[in-house]
């Protein structure tokens, strides 16, 4: 029978395996010491401590379990079903081939590695090594098969985990698998239990294995190279994978966002309702507003973040720079509301205090105000909120939100002769950009007032251009400029 047409099919929730797997190895059996059917966060934290699990790790596990279960960005600490939490712990054994191991053979203290790191940009790239490329190709081909195989291989164990009876399982216990499985029209137990409340485990597990399927990701941007992409309408769950030297702009709100195996990319996404996962990337710049953010096995990358929960870092992360969200579009605050992301100072400042989980030492830092600048978006597609409003509100996000919401302030089209300021950054960062604009304006005024002769004007112009080109090349900034020129050429 064709599962694609079978209304009795059990669909795997692929986002669970894309976003809710962490490097935790906790045996679900540790929860057997709880005598009741439910468990609180405090109880789970106390048990986890006995097995050398930190309070941060316990908080992440419990929080993300509730997120996966309720599919809501705002969760309250409450008691949860003990068996379902055990099921979530068992899921942490899943691992895409190569997903957490692209860098496993690289020792950051190795002298040869450190020498390679001191070489010019792009001369050494772990993600572009033959081994990493081969693993990525295999991973792309087998992601879905791996998920299906993992679920099928563990169904019988999960039945034992969910039911204390050796021979049978009830419809209520089987429904606990709704953490992982779903049907478009019915609860999963209605597909097999019909009018009975109890069936043999062997019958149920065999039926489950037979009827499992995994659907394609709802929206995927894959394999883009040296390209510019602008989209304002994508699927609820967006996956950006295996893109190189590309600029990707997504002007809408999505439910989940996965960015994996990308190199030298610049990515902007309006807002993400649930979670953004950045995995196995190199030299990327991301600007995103998301309720949750996790970063793993990523190097030499800058993440501009606004969200309701501290960023989560784990795995082999090196030279990660965390920074405030530096976007400014006419729909910025609208996108936050669409994604149920609060608009306040707490969310604005979450990037400053990442949560480090696992045993690896994470190499991360905060972006300085001197290096902070506004995220440049394509002029013809993005308007921006007028800078006088930001100045009048003294860079206060709460006041800006009130002014924009109540007075419905008109936006301005991008005009690079005007000051365009980031909207969601702390005051000191916005002020640094503003002061930089003022400094540039002051220098321009001095040049105009100096009344230089024509030959001196040319000498000054050549000196400025020469030093500017040298700075572009030495910092790698020239890539962004050349990409913008390509974009302009495409639009003409």
XYZ file of C-alpha atoms in Angstrom:
492
model
C 0.000 0.000 0.000
C 1.243 3.478 -0.847
C 1.804 5.293 2.443
C 1.544 8.678 0.748
C -2.148 7.953 0.076
C -2.850 6.040 3.292
C -4.916 8.054 5.771
C -3.736 5.629 8.473
C -0.100 6.667 8.048
C 1.944 7.793 11.039
C 4.014 10.858 10.118
C 7.253 11.549 11.946
C 7.626 15.061 13.346
C 10.852 15.877 11.558
C 11.346 19.157 13.446
C 11.862 17.123 16.644
C 14.964 15.537 15.150
C 16.093 18.774 13.496
C 15.849 21.048 16.550
C 15.381 19.130 19.809
C 18.377 16.787 19.899
C 21.173 17.714 22.311
C 24.432 16.051 23.416
C 22.775 14.685 26.565
C 23.220 11.048 27.481
C 20.781 10.453 30.322
C 19.328 6.998 30.747
C 15.526 7.347 30.880
C 15.549 4.685 33.614
C 16.800 7.276 36.111
C 13.220 8.578 36.299
C 11.983 5.233 37.666
C 12.722 6.461 41.180
C 9.751 8.845 40.903
C 6.727 7.070 42.359
C 4.029 9.231 40.731
C 3.000 9.479 37.063
C 4.112 13.113 36.838
C 7.325 15.001 37.535
C 8.125 18.650 38.245
C 11.147 20.574 37.038
C 12.533 20.717 40.572
C 12.316 16.926 40.900
C 13.963 16.397 37.528
C 16.748 18.868 38.341
C 17.491 17.124 41.660
C 17.643 13.693 39.991
C 19.802 14.997 37.148
C 22.292 16.507 39.619
C 22.966 13.023 40.988
C 24.183 12.058 37.520
C 26.486 15.098 37.156
C 24.031 17.088 35.027
C 24.295 20.831 35.664
C 21.309 23.031 36.452
C 21.733 24.732 33.053
C 21.607 21.402 31.213
C 18.580 20.308 33.248
C 16.814 23.590 32.476
C 17.486 23.197 28.747
C 16.249 19.582 28.700
C 13.041 20.384 30.571
C 12.341 23.603 28.638
C 12.827 22.006 25.230
C 10.753 18.996 26.211
C 7.858 21.336 26.969
C 8.458 23.202 23.707
C 8.382 19.980 21.707
C 5.276 18.782 23.505
C 3.207 21.968 23.401
C 4.566 23.536 20.181
C 4.264 26.937 21.831
C 7.107 29.453 22.229
C 6.026 30.402 25.761
C 6.169 27.603 28.319
C 5.370 27.641 32.013
C 7.107 25.454 34.535
C 4.556 22.750 35.370
C 4.452 19.058 36.097
C 4.756 16.851 33.018
C 4.042 13.238 32.185
C 6.901 11.114 33.514
C 6.779 8.544 30.701
C 6.747 11.197 27.992
C 9.774 12.921 29.507
C 11.504 9.513 29.551
C 10.665 9.205 25.858
C 12.240 12.621 25.204
C 15.429 11.539 26.991
C 15.617 8.436 24.806
C 15.418 10.623 21.685
C 18.729 12.225 22.641
C 20.454 9.051 21.442
C 19.630 10.023 17.877
C 22.409 11.599 15.851
C 22.608 12.347 12.128
C 25.730 10.786 10.629
C 28.422 13.444 10.792
C 26.063 16.016 12.314
C 28.106 16.347 15.473
C 31.403 14.962 14.229
C 32.640 17.091 11.330
C 35.229 18.639 13.626
C 35.786 15.724 15.987
C 39.287 14.911 14.712
C 40.517 18.488 14.994
C 42.368 19.485 18.151
C 42.310 23.265 18.655
C 45.503 23.029 20.742
C 47.360 21.264 17.945
C 50.306 23.344 16.680
C 49.598 22.566 13.002
C 45.962 23.596 13.392
C 46.976 26.884 15.026
C 49.427 27.563 12.185
C 46.685 26.989 9.609
C 44.393 29.356 11.513
C 47.003 32.126 11.204
C 47.075 31.780 7.426
C 45.012 34.143 5.204
C 41.227 33.773 5.168
C 39.848 30.736 3.303
C 43.251 29.040 3.176
C 42.091 26.456 5.719
C 38.515 25.297 6.007
C 37.450 22.247 8.051
C 33.991 22.367 6.485
C 35.445 22.300 2.971
C 37.836 19.441 3.558
C 37.217 16.331 1.410
C 36.111 14.398 4.476
C 33.568 17.021 5.544
C 32.179 17.405 2.015
C 31.730 13.651 1.659
C 29.944 13.445 4.984
C 27.650 16.329 4.054
C 26.708 14.703 0.774
C 25.948 11.439 2.539
C 24.006 13.254 5.245
C 21.873 15.095 2.682
C 20.989 11.854 0.944
C 20.203 9.926 4.103
C 18.708 12.403 6.587
C 15.154 11.185 6.145
C 16.161 7.517 6.019
C 18.138 7.942 9.239
C 15.137 9.406 11.030
C 12.822 6.643 9.803
C 15.325 3.926 10.685
C 15.896 5.369 14.159
C 12.168 5.470 14.905
C 11.555 1.955 13.568
C 14.509 0.567 15.503
C 13.307 2.033 18.783
C 9.537 1.524 18.609
C 9.589 -1.680 20.662
C 11.809 -0.118 23.342
C 9.508 2.897 23.503
C 6.509 0.590 23.986
C 8.274 -0.917 26.997
C 9.131 2.538 28.270
C 5.540 3.763 28.014
C 3.773 0.695 29.391
C 4.538 -1.147 32.614
C 2.645 -4.206 31.398
C 4.933 -6.702 29.682
C 2.394 -7.874 27.124
C -0.032 -4.998 26.416
C -0.206 -1.253 25.884
C -3.234 1.033 26.310
C -4.476 3.657 23.849
C -3.596 6.396 26.359
C -0.029 5.112 26.645
C 0.306 4.801 22.858
C -0.870 8.409 22.476
C 2.225 9.519 24.390
C 4.090 8.840 21.135
C 2.368 11.955 19.789
C 5.562 13.674 20.927
C 7.147 12.100 17.829
C 4.298 10.948 15.569
C 1.130 12.501 14.185
C -1.711 11.841 11.771
C -3.328 14.582 9.704
C -6.894 13.786 10.761
C -6.956 11.621 13.908
C -5.189 11.003 17.172
C -2.623 8.272 16.579
C -4.375 5.781 18.878
C -7.621 6.044 16.878
C -5.808 4.588 13.878
C -5.368 1.171 15.469
C -7.202 0.844 18.788
C -10.673 1.561 17.407
C -13.146 0.536 20.125
C -10.728 -1.327 22.355
C -8.522 0.335 24.954
C -5.759 -2.275 25.144
C -3.765 -4.260 22.584
C -0.751 -6.539 22.565
C 2.577 -4.712 22.329
C 3.798 -6.960 19.536
C 0.750 -6.205 17.368
C 0.974 -2.451 18.003
C 4.729 -2.219 17.407
C 4.551 -4.192 14.142
C 1.649 -2.055 12.903
C 3.500 1.126 13.892
C 6.705 0.111 12.098
C 4.725 -0.757 8.974
C 2.857 2.548 8.810
C 5.624 5.048 9.630
C 6.582 7.642 7.030
C 8.577 10.892 7.016
C 7.453 13.823 4.896
C 9.717 16.218 3.040
C 10.743 19.409 4.845
C 8.089 22.048 4.148
C 10.562 24.567 2.659
C 14.214 24.073 1.750
C 16.922 26.350 0.326
C 19.760 24.015 -0.599
C 22.959 24.058 -2.600
C 22.961 27.761 -3.529
C 26.412 28.973 -4.602
C 27.472 32.577 -5.287
C 23.859 33.720 -5.454
C 21.496 36.284 -3.965
C 18.052 35.086 -2.865
C 15.135 37.183 -1.605
C 11.913 35.502 -0.484
C 8.864 36.851 1.327
C 6.829 33.666 1.337
C 8.252 30.325 2.492
C 6.894 27.297 4.324
C 6.341 27.236 8.070
C 9.500 25.196 8.687
C 12.486 26.507 6.729
C 15.748 24.677 6.180
C 18.786 26.429 4.656
C 21.541 23.926 3.961
C 24.780 23.468 2.014
C 24.893 27.010 0.613
C 28.208 28.699 -0.200
C 29.154 32.336 -0.842
C 25.515 33.410 -0.957
C 23.249 36.103 0.461
C 19.820 34.909 1.601
C 17.083 37.306 2.734
C 13.790 35.955 4.099
C 11.227 38.703 4.732
C 8.564 36.791 6.662
C 7.896 34.907 9.876
C 8.530 31.151 10.012
C 7.832 28.512 12.659
C 11.310 26.934 12.784
C 14.583 27.737 11.022
C 17.470 25.347 10.413
C 20.782 26.610 8.998
C 23.301 23.830 8.417
C 26.530 23.162 6.530
C 26.725 26.664 5.017
C 29.945 28.600 4.379
C 30.619 32.283 3.676
C 26.923 33.181 3.675
C 24.972 36.201 4.868
C 21.480 35.261 6.074
C 18.594 37.428 7.266
C 15.268 36.037 8.497
C 12.476 38.331 9.704
C 11.392 36.236 12.700
C 11.128 32.660 13.956
C 8.249 31.630 16.193
C 9.881 28.596 17.825
C 13.559 27.862 17.373
C 16.532 28.608 15.138
C 19.229 25.922 14.890
C 22.638 26.724 13.391
C 24.716 23.589 12.825
C 28.081 22.860 11.218
C 28.574 26.227 9.503
C 31.663 28.296 8.780
C 32.204 32.024 8.260
C 28.525 32.934 8.160
C 26.739 36.061 9.346
C 23.166 35.581 10.539
C 20.648 38.200 11.641
C 17.527 36.708 13.205
C 14.788 37.365 15.756
C 13.773 34.042 17.285
C 12.296 32.884 20.562
C 15.070 30.279 20.883
C 18.487 29.857 19.295
C 20.979 27.009 19.437
C 24.406 26.895 17.800
C 26.557 23.784 17.436
C 29.780 22.820 15.631
C 30.121 26.216 13.968
C 33.244 28.322 13.506
C 34.278 31.886 12.592
C 30.678 33.145 12.514
C 28.780 36.198 13.744
C 25.211 35.773 14.981
C 23.057 38.891 15.469
C 20.264 37.721 17.780
C 17.099 39.051 19.388
C 14.969 36.588 21.348
C 13.222 35.519 24.520
C 15.756 32.869 25.651
C 19.531 32.949 25.955
C 21.443 31.430 23.005
C 22.488 27.806 23.545
C 26.010 26.815 22.465
C 27.403 23.303 22.376
C 29.652 20.973 20.434
C 32.793 22.202 18.701
C 32.151 25.948 18.379
C 35.088 28.276 17.742
C 35.366 32.009 17.163
C 31.638 32.548 17.610
C 30.745 36.241 17.901
C 27.384 37.024 19.485
C 25.900 40.415 18.724
C 22.648 42.361 18.992
C 20.129 42.127 16.178
C 21.220 44.854 13.752
C 18.294 44.990 11.325
C 15.903 47.828 10.580
C 12.909 47.161 8.339
C 9.469 48.679 8.166
C 8.037 45.319 9.293
C 10.469 44.567 12.123
C 8.011 44.966 14.996
C 5.219 43.339 12.992
C 7.430 40.294 12.445
C 8.137 40.069 16.184
C 4.421 40.032 16.933
C 3.764 37.405 14.255
C 6.328 35.160 15.932
C 5.043 35.896 19.471
C 8.421 37.353 20.449
C 8.085 39.959 23.222
C 9.250 43.491 22.467
C 11.284 44.584 25.465
C 14.775 45.212 26.787
C 15.128 41.704 28.223
C 14.795 40.106 24.780
C 17.076 42.737 23.288
C 19.898 41.807 25.686
C 19.600 37.985 25.675
C 22.496 37.609 23.234
C 24.879 38.701 26.008
C 24.530 35.597 28.205
C 24.689 32.337 26.235
C 24.086 28.973 27.888
C 27.004 26.580 27.388
C 26.009 22.912 27.572
C 28.010 19.731 27.230
C 31.672 19.147 27.988
C 33.323 21.064 25.138
C 35.066 24.359 25.717
C 33.282 26.971 23.618
C 35.263 29.828 22.081
C 32.871 32.796 21.916
C 32.883 36.558 22.441
C 30.597 39.580 22.257
C 30.834 42.008 19.355
C 32.276 45.359 20.386
C 30.427 48.593 19.690
C 33.323 49.699 17.439
C 32.727 46.728 15.110
C 28.936 46.982 15.120
C 27.112 48.231 12.047
C 23.665 48.008 10.521
C 22.743 44.883 8.561
C 22.595 45.963 4.915
C 19.430 44.770 3.181
C 18.488 45.081 -0.513
C 17.162 48.605 -0.999
C 14.288 47.819 -3.366
C 12.803 45.129 -1.087
C 13.144 46.557 2.409
C 11.981 49.901 3.753
C 13.223 51.036 7.161
C 11.887 52.820 10.223
C 12.766 56.496 10.159
C 15.888 57.317 12.182
C 14.462 60.534 13.763
C 11.952 58.355 15.608
C 14.772 56.249 17.070
C 16.661 59.376 18.112
C 13.576 61.004 19.645
C 12.956 57.874 21.713
C 16.575 57.952 22.917
C 17.178 54.438 21.534
C 14.607 53.005 23.986
C 12.910 49.959 22.448
C 9.828 50.201 24.685
C 9.222 53.824 23.687
C 9.874 53.052 20.035
C 7.366 50.211 20.120
C 4.745 52.495 21.648
C 5.369 55.330 19.188
C 5.324 53.079 16.142
C 2.254 51.150 17.309
C 0.109 54.063 18.465
C 1.100 56.728 15.958
C 1.706 54.335 13.056
C 4.857 56.213 12.071
C 5.513 56.140 8.327
C 8.630 54.361 7.175
C 11.246 55.590 4.765
C 12.752 53.791 1.794
C 16.430 53.030 2.117
C 18.466 56.071 1.226
C 22.140 55.744 1.957
C 22.585 59.486 2.138
C 20.423 59.366 5.261
C 21.238 57.761 8.587
C 19.778 54.264 8.848
C 20.034 52.965 12.414
C 19.565 49.432 13.774
C 16.301 49.073 15.650
C 16.648 46.181 18.129
C 20.148 46.807 19.517
C 21.043 48.275 22.946
C 21.428 52.090 23.082
C 25.226 52.057 23.175
C 25.358 50.071 19.925
C 22.834 52.261 18.097
C 24.615 55.373 19.347
C 27.938 54.008 18.064
C 26.466 53.715 14.564
C 24.949 57.191 14.832
C 28.249 58.712 16.020
C 30.029 57.009 13.121
C 27.622 58.610 10.657
C 28.200 61.968 12.330
C 31.969 61.532 12.119
C 31.752 60.745 8.415
C 29.533 63.778 7.875
C 32.026 65.968 9.761
C 34.964 64.775 7.635
C 32.978 65.352 4.450
C 32.169 68.881 5.624
C 35.836 69.598 6.369
C 36.860 68.446 2.883
C 34.213 70.639 1.261
C 35.244 73.662 3.348
C 38.970 73.234 2.623
C 38.578 74.504 -0.978
C 41.290 72.210 -2.300
C 42.656 72.707 -5.772
C 41.615 70.168 -8.385
C 44.958 68.351 -8.371
C 44.909 68.151 -4.544
C 41.345 66.844 -4.641
C 42.474 64.016 -6.916
C 45.443 63.223 -4.664
C 43.149 63.083 -1.614
C 40.611 60.961 -3.471
C 43.289 58.490 -4.605
C 44.698 58.263 -1.075
C 41.281 57.579 0.447
C 40.335 55.053 -2.219
C 43.674 53.250 -1.944
C 43.475 52.899 1.817
C 39.810 51.909 1.573
C 40.574 49.135 -0.950
C 43.389 47.878 1.260
C 41.016 47.789 4.242
C 38.341 45.946 2.211
C 40.776 43.239 1.170
C 42.544 42.831 4.533
C 39.272 42.505 6.483
C 37.421 40.384 3.919
C 34.722 43.061 3.679
C 35.194 43.249 -0.064
C 33.065 40.102 -0.452
C 29.975 41.883 0.858
C 30.553 44.840 -1.454
C 31.004 42.642 -4.525
C 27.874 40.659 -3.650
C 25.856 43.851 -3.390
C 27.148 44.944 -6.814
C 25.994 41.601 -8.230
C 22.571 42.149 -6.684
C 22.297 45.610 -8.241
C 23.292 44.189 -11.630
C 20.606 41.499 -11.330
C 17.898 44.040 -10.535
C 18.720 46.320 -13.480
